[in-house]
Coordinates of N, CA and C and ligand atoms in Angstrom, one line a residue:
M1 N 146.4 59.2 83.5 CA 146.1 60.2 84.2 C 144.9 60.3 84.9
K2 N 144.5 61.2 86.0 CA 143.3 61.2 86.8 C 143.0 62.7 86.9
V3 N 142.2 63.1 87.3 CA 141.6 64.2 87.8 C 142.5 64.4 89.4
D4 N 143.1 65.5 89.4 CA 143.7 65.8 91.2 C 142.9 66.7 91.2
H5 N 142.5 67.7 91.0 CA 141.5 69.0 91.9 C 141.3 69.5 91.0
I6 N 139.8 69.9 91.1 CA 139.4 71.5 90.5 C 139.3 72.6 91.0
A7 N 139.8 73.6 90.8 CA 140.6 75.0 91.2 C 139.4 75.9 91.2
I8 N 138.8 76.7 92.1 CA 137.8 77.9 91.8 C 138.4 79.4 92.7
A9 N 138.4 80.2 91.4 CA 138.7 81.3 91.9 C 137.7 81.9 92.8
V10 N 138.2 82.4 94.4 CA 137.2 83.2 94.8 C 137.5 84.5 95.2
N11 N 136.8 85.4 95.7 CA 137.1 87.1 96.5 C 137.2 86.7 97.9
N12 N 136.7 86.0 98.3 CA 137.1 85.6 100.0 C 137.1 84.6 100.3
L13 N 138.0 83.7 100.5 CA 138.4 82.7 100.9 C 137.4 82.1 101.8
D14 N 137.7 82.9 103.2 CA 137.0 82.2 104.4 C 135.8 82.1 104.0
E15 N 134.8 82.7 103.6 CA 133.8 83.1 103.7 C 133.1 81.7 102.4
A16 N 133.7 81.5 101.1 CA 133.7 80.6 100.3 C 133.7 79.4 100.5
V17 N 134.8 78.8 101.8 CA 135.0 77.8 102.2 C 133.8 77.2 103.2
K18 N 132.8 78.1 104.0 CA 132.1 78.0 104.5 C 130.7 77.9 103.7
E19 N 130.6 78.7 102.8 CA 129.5 78.1 101.8 C 129.6 76.6 101.3
Y20 N 130.9 76.6 100.5 CA 131.1 74.9 100.2 C 130.8 74.1 100.8
Q21 N 131.2 74.2 102.4 CA 131.2 72.9 103.4 C 129.5 72.9 103.6
K22 N 129.0 73.9 103.9 CA 127.4 73.9 103.9 C 127.0 73.2 102.5
V23 N 127.4 73.6 101.5 CA 126.7 72.9 100.5 C 126.8 71.5 100.1
L24 N 128.2 71.2 100.5 CA 128.6 69.8 99.7 C 128.6 68.9 101.1
G25 N 128.6 69.3 102.4 CA 128.4 68.7 103.7 C 130.1 68.1 103.9
V26 N 131.0 68.9 103.3 CA 132.3 68.5 103.3 C 132.9 69.0 104.9
K27 N 133.5 68.1 105.9 CA 134.6 68.8 106.6 C 135.8 68.8 106.9
D28 N 136.2 67.4 106.0 CA 138.0 67.8 105.8 C 138.0 68.7 104.8
V29 N 138.9 69.8 105.6 CA 139.0 70.9 104.6 C 140.4 71.2 105.3
E30 N 141.6 71.4 104.6 CA 142.8 72.3 104.9 C 143.3 73.6 104.2
F31 N 144.0 74.2 104.9 CA 144.7 75.4 104.2 C 145.9 75.7 104.0
E32 N 146.2 76.5 102.9 CA 147.6 76.3 102.7 C 148.0 77.8 101.6
V33 N 149.2 78.1 102.0 CA 149.6 79.3 101.3 C 150.7 78.7 100.0
V34 N 150.6 79.2 98.7 CA 151.4 78.7 97.8 C 151.7 80.3 97.3
E35 N 153.3 80.6 97.5 CA 153.6 82.0 97.6 C 154.1 81.8 96.1
S36 N 154.6 80.9 95.9 CA 155.2 81.3 94.5 C 154.4 81.4 93.5
E37 N 152.8 80.6 93.5 CA 151.5 81.5 92.8 C 151.0 82.4 93.0
G38 N 151.1 83.2 94.2 CA 150.5 84.3 95.0 C 149.0 83.8 95.7
V39 N 148.8 82.5 95.9 CA 147.6 82.1 96.7 C 147.5 81.5 97.9
R40 N 146.5 81.9 98.3 CA 146.2 81.1 99.3 C 144.8 80.1 99.3
V41 N 145.1 78.9 99.8 CA 144.0 77.8 99.1 C 143.5 76.5 100.1
A42 N 142.2 76.6 99.5 CA 141.4 75.5 100.9 C 141.1 74.6 99.9
I43 N 141.6 73.3 100.7 CA 141.6 72.0 100.0 C 140.5 71.3 100.8
L44 N 139.3 71.4 99.6 CA 138.2 70.2 100.2 C 138.3 68.9 100.0
H45 N 138.4 68.2 100.8 CA 138.5 66.5 100.5 C 137.0 65.5 100.1
L46 N 137.2 65.4 98.8 CA 135.9 64.8 98.4 C 136.4 63.4 98.1
D47 N 135.6 62.5 97.9 CA 135.9 60.8 98.2 C 137.2 60.3 96.8
N48 N 137.2 60.9 95.9 CA 137.9 60.6 95.0 C 138.6 61.6 94.3
S49 N 138.5 62.9 94.6 CA 139.2 63.6 94.3 C 139.5 65.2 95.1
R50 N 139.7 66.4 94.6 CA 139.3 67.5 95.5 C 138.9 68.9 94.7
I51 N 138.6 69.5 96.0 CA 138.0 71.0 95.2 C 138.8 71.9 96.0
E52 N 139.7 73.0 95.0 CA 140.6 74.1 96.0 C 140.0 75.2 95.5
L53 N 139.8 75.7 96.6 CA 139.1 77.2 96.7 C 140.6 78.3 96.7
M54 N 140.6 79.2 95.7 CA 141.9 79.9 95.9 C 141.7 81.3 95.9
E55 N 142.2 82.3 96.7 CA 142.2 83.4 96.7 C 143.7 84.2 96.7
A56 N 143.7 85.5 96.1 CA 144.9 86.0 95.8 C 145.7 86.7 97.3
T57 N 147.0 86.6 97.3 CA 147.6 86.6 98.4 C 148.5 88.1 97.8
K58 N 148.2 88.5 96.5 CA 148.9 89.7 96.4 C 148.5 90.2 94.9
E59 N 148.8 91.7 95.0 CA 148.3 92.4 93.7 C 148.7 91.9 92.5
T60 N 150.0 91.2 92.1 CA 150.5 90.3 91.0 C 150.1 89.1 90.6
S61 N 149.3 88.8 91.9 CA 148.7 87.3 91.6 C 147.6 87.4 90.4
P62 N 148.4 85.8 89.7 CA 147.6 85.7 88.3 C 145.9 85.3 88.9
I63 N 145.9 85.1 90.0 CA 144.4 84.8 90.5 C 143.6 86.3 90.6
K64 N 144.4 87.3 91.3 CA 144.0 88.8 91.4 C 143.1 88.9 89.8
K65 N 144.2 88.9 88.7 CA 143.9 89.5 87.3 C 143.0 88.3 86.7
F66 N 142.7 87.3 87.0 CA 141.1 86.6 86.6 C 140.0 86.8 87.3
L67 N 140.0 87.5 88.5 CA 139.2 88.0 89.2 C 138.4 89.1 88.8
E68 N 139.4 89.9 88.5 CA 139.2 91.4 88.0 C 138.3 91.4 86.5
S69 N 138.9 90.3 85.6 CA 138.4 90.5 84.6 C 137.5 89.3 84.2
R70 N 137.6 88.0 85.4 CA 136.2 87.3 84.6 C 135.3 87.3 86.1
G71 N 135.6 87.1 87.1 CA 134.9 87.5 88.4 C 135.2 85.6 88.8
E72 N 134.4 85.4 89.8 CA 134.6 83.9 90.6 C 134.3 83.0 89.5
G73 N 134.9 81.9 90.2 CA 134.3 80.9 89.0 C 135.6 79.8 88.6
L74 N 135.1 78.4 87.6 CA 136.7 77.6 87.6 C 137.4 78.4 87.0
H75 N 138.8 77.8 87.4 CA 139.8 78.5 87.0 C 140.6 77.5 86.3
H76 N 141.0 76.4 86.9 CA 141.5 75.6 86.3 C 141.1 73.8 87.1
I77 N 141.4 73.2 85.6 CA 141.5 71.6 86.4 C 142.8 70.9 86.3
A78 N 143.2 70.0 87.3 CA 144.2 69.4 87.1 C 144.2 68.1 87.2
L79 N 145.1 67.6 86.5 CA 145.5 66.5 86.0 C 146.4 65.6 86.4
E80 N 146.3 64.4 87.0 CA 147.9 63.8 87.6 C 149.1 63.1 86.8
T81 N 149.8 63.0 86.8 CA 150.1 62.1 86.0 C 151.6 61.5 86.9
D82 N 152.5 60.3 86.5 CA 153.7 60.2 87.6 C 154.7 60.1 86.6
K83 N 154.3 60.8 85.3 CA 155.4 60.9 84.3 C 155.4 62.5 83.8
I84 N 155.4 63.6 84.7 CA 155.1 64.8 83.9 C 156.2 65.5 83.0
E85 N 157.8 65.0 83.2 CA 158.6 65.4 82.4 C 158.2 64.6 80.9
G86 N 157.8 63.3 80.8 CA 157.7 63.0 79.8 C 156.4 63.2 79.0
E87 N 155.5 63.5 79.4 CA 154.1 64.1 79.3 C 154.3 65.1 78.8
T88 N 154.8 66.4 79.3 CA 154.9 67.4 78.7 C 155.9 67.3 77.4
E89 N 157.0 66.7 77.2 CA 157.9 66.5 76.0 C 156.6 65.8 75.3
R90 N 156.1 65.1 74.9 CA 155.3 64.3 74.5 C 154.1 65.5 73.4
M91 N 153.5 66.1 74.8 CA 152.6 67.4 74.4 C 153.2 68.4 73.4
K92 N 154.4 68.8 73.9 CA 154.9 70.0 73.3 C 155.5 69.4 72.0
E93 N 156.1 68.1 71.6 CA 156.1 67.6 70.2 C 154.7 67.5 69.4
N94 N 153.7 67.6 70.1 CA 152.5 67.7 69.6 C 151.7 69.1 69.3
G95 N 152.5 70.0 69.6 CA 151.9 71.3 69.2 C 151.6 72.1 70.6
V96 N 151.4 72.0 71.5 CA 150.6 72.0 72.6 C 151.2 73.0 73.3
R97 N 150.6 73.9 73.5 CA 151.4 75.1 74.7 C 151.5 75.3 75.9
F98 N 152.4 75.5 76.5 CA 152.4 75.7 77.9 C 152.6 77.0 78.5
L99 N 152.3 77.3 80.1 CA 152.1 78.4 80.5 C 153.2 78.3 81.7
G100 N 154.8 78.7 81.3 CA 155.6 78.5 82.1 C 156.0 76.6 82.2
E101 N 157.6 76.8 82.9 CA 157.9 75.5 82.7 C 157.5 74.6 84.0
I102 N 158.1 73.5 83.9 CA 157.7 72.9 85.2 C 158.3 73.2 86.5
R103 N 157.7 73.6 87.3 CA 158.3 74.3 88.8 C 157.4 73.4 89.9
P104 N 158.2 73.7 91.1 CA 157.7 73.0 92.4 C 156.2 73.9 92.6
G105 N 155.1 73.0 93.2 CA 154.0 73.1 93.4 C 154.1 73.2 94.9
S106 N 153.0 73.0 95.7 CA 152.8 72.9 97.0 C 153.1 71.4 97.5
R107 N 153.5 71.0 98.6 CA 154.0 69.9 99.1 C 154.8 68.7 98.2
G108 N 156.1 69.2 97.5 CA 156.5 68.3 96.6 C 156.1 68.3 95.8
T109 N 155.1 68.6 94.7 CA 154.7 68.4 94.1 C 155.2 69.1 92.5
K110 N 155.2 68.9 91.7 CA 155.9 69.4 90.3 C 154.6 69.7 89.4
I111 N 154.7 70.8 89.0 CA 153.6 71.5 88.1 C 153.9 72.2 86.9
T112 N 152.8 72.3 86.2 CA 152.7 73.2 85.0 C 151.6 73.3 84.1
F113 N 151.3 74.1 83.6 CA 149.8 74.6 83.0 C 149.8 74.7 81.3
I114 N 148.9 73.9 81.1 CA 148.3 73.8 79.9 C 147.7 75.2 79.0
H115 N 148.4 75.4 78.2 CA 147.8 77.0 77.7 C 145.9 76.9 77.5
P116 N 145.3 77.6 78.1 CA 143.7 77.3 77.6 C 143.6 77.0 76.4
K117 N 144.1 77.9 75.1 CA 144.0 77.9 73.9 C 144.4 76.1 73.4
S118 N 144.9 75.8 74.1 CA 145.6 74.2 73.2 C 144.3 73.4 73.7
L119 N 143.2 73.4 74.9 CA 142.3 72.5 75.6 C 140.9 73.4 75.3
H120 N 140.6 73.9 74.2 CA 139.7 74.4 73.8 C 138.7 75.3 75.1
G121 N 139.8 75.9 75.9 CA 139.3 77.1 76.8 C 139.5 77.0 78.3
V122 N 139.9 75.6 78.6 CA 140.0 75.5 79.9 C 141.3 75.6 80.3
L123 N 141.7 76.1 81.0 CA 143.3 76.1 81.9 C 143.6 74.7 82.3
T124 N 144.7 73.7 82.2 CA 144.8 72.7 82.7 C 146.0 72.7 83.4
E125 N 145.7 72.2 84.5 CA 147.2 72.0 85.4 C 148.0 70.6 85.1
L126 N 149.1 70.2 84.9 CA 149.6 69.1 84.9 C 150.0 68.9 86.2
C127 N 150.2 67.8 87.0 CA 151.0 67.8 88.5 C 151.4 66.5 88.6
S128 N 152.4 66.3 89.1 CA 153.1 64.9 89.9 C 153.0 65.3 91.3
H129 N 153.0 63.7 91.9 CA 152.9 63.8 93.5 C 154.5 63.5 93.6
P130 N 155.1 63.7 94.6 CA 156.4 63.5 95.0 C 156.4 61.8 95.3
E131 N 157.0 60.8 94.9 CA 157.0 59.2 95.0 C 157.0 59.0 96.7
K132 N 156.4 58.1 97.3 CA 155.7 57.8 98.4 C 157.1 56.7 99.1
Ligands
ZN1 ZN1 145.7 73.3 90.9

């Protein structure tokens, strides 16, 4: 596994992107809407990983609820595996709790989330990229 991205919940995506670009000196940014998760995302490309800033696109978005109860900040880390089904199965056999089933993410990825209670308070996404 390797770290695929680190996701941060923000109130105002356009303002947050400007701040992050200024502070980190990152020029390479892409925007994307993931309707299934109710988020608009700005992807900042780092040398070895990505930072994803996320804002809610609707009232029912999980990010909206997160921002209301916890405020802005680290939302989840994402770990990439090329065998998401096998890893999920192995973890479930070891008592790991998940939030939802494996589902389509952005750009042909498959994603699922490990419950933060199973990883000492850190919401963790598992993702796999489509085969090239
Ligand atoms: Zn993510």
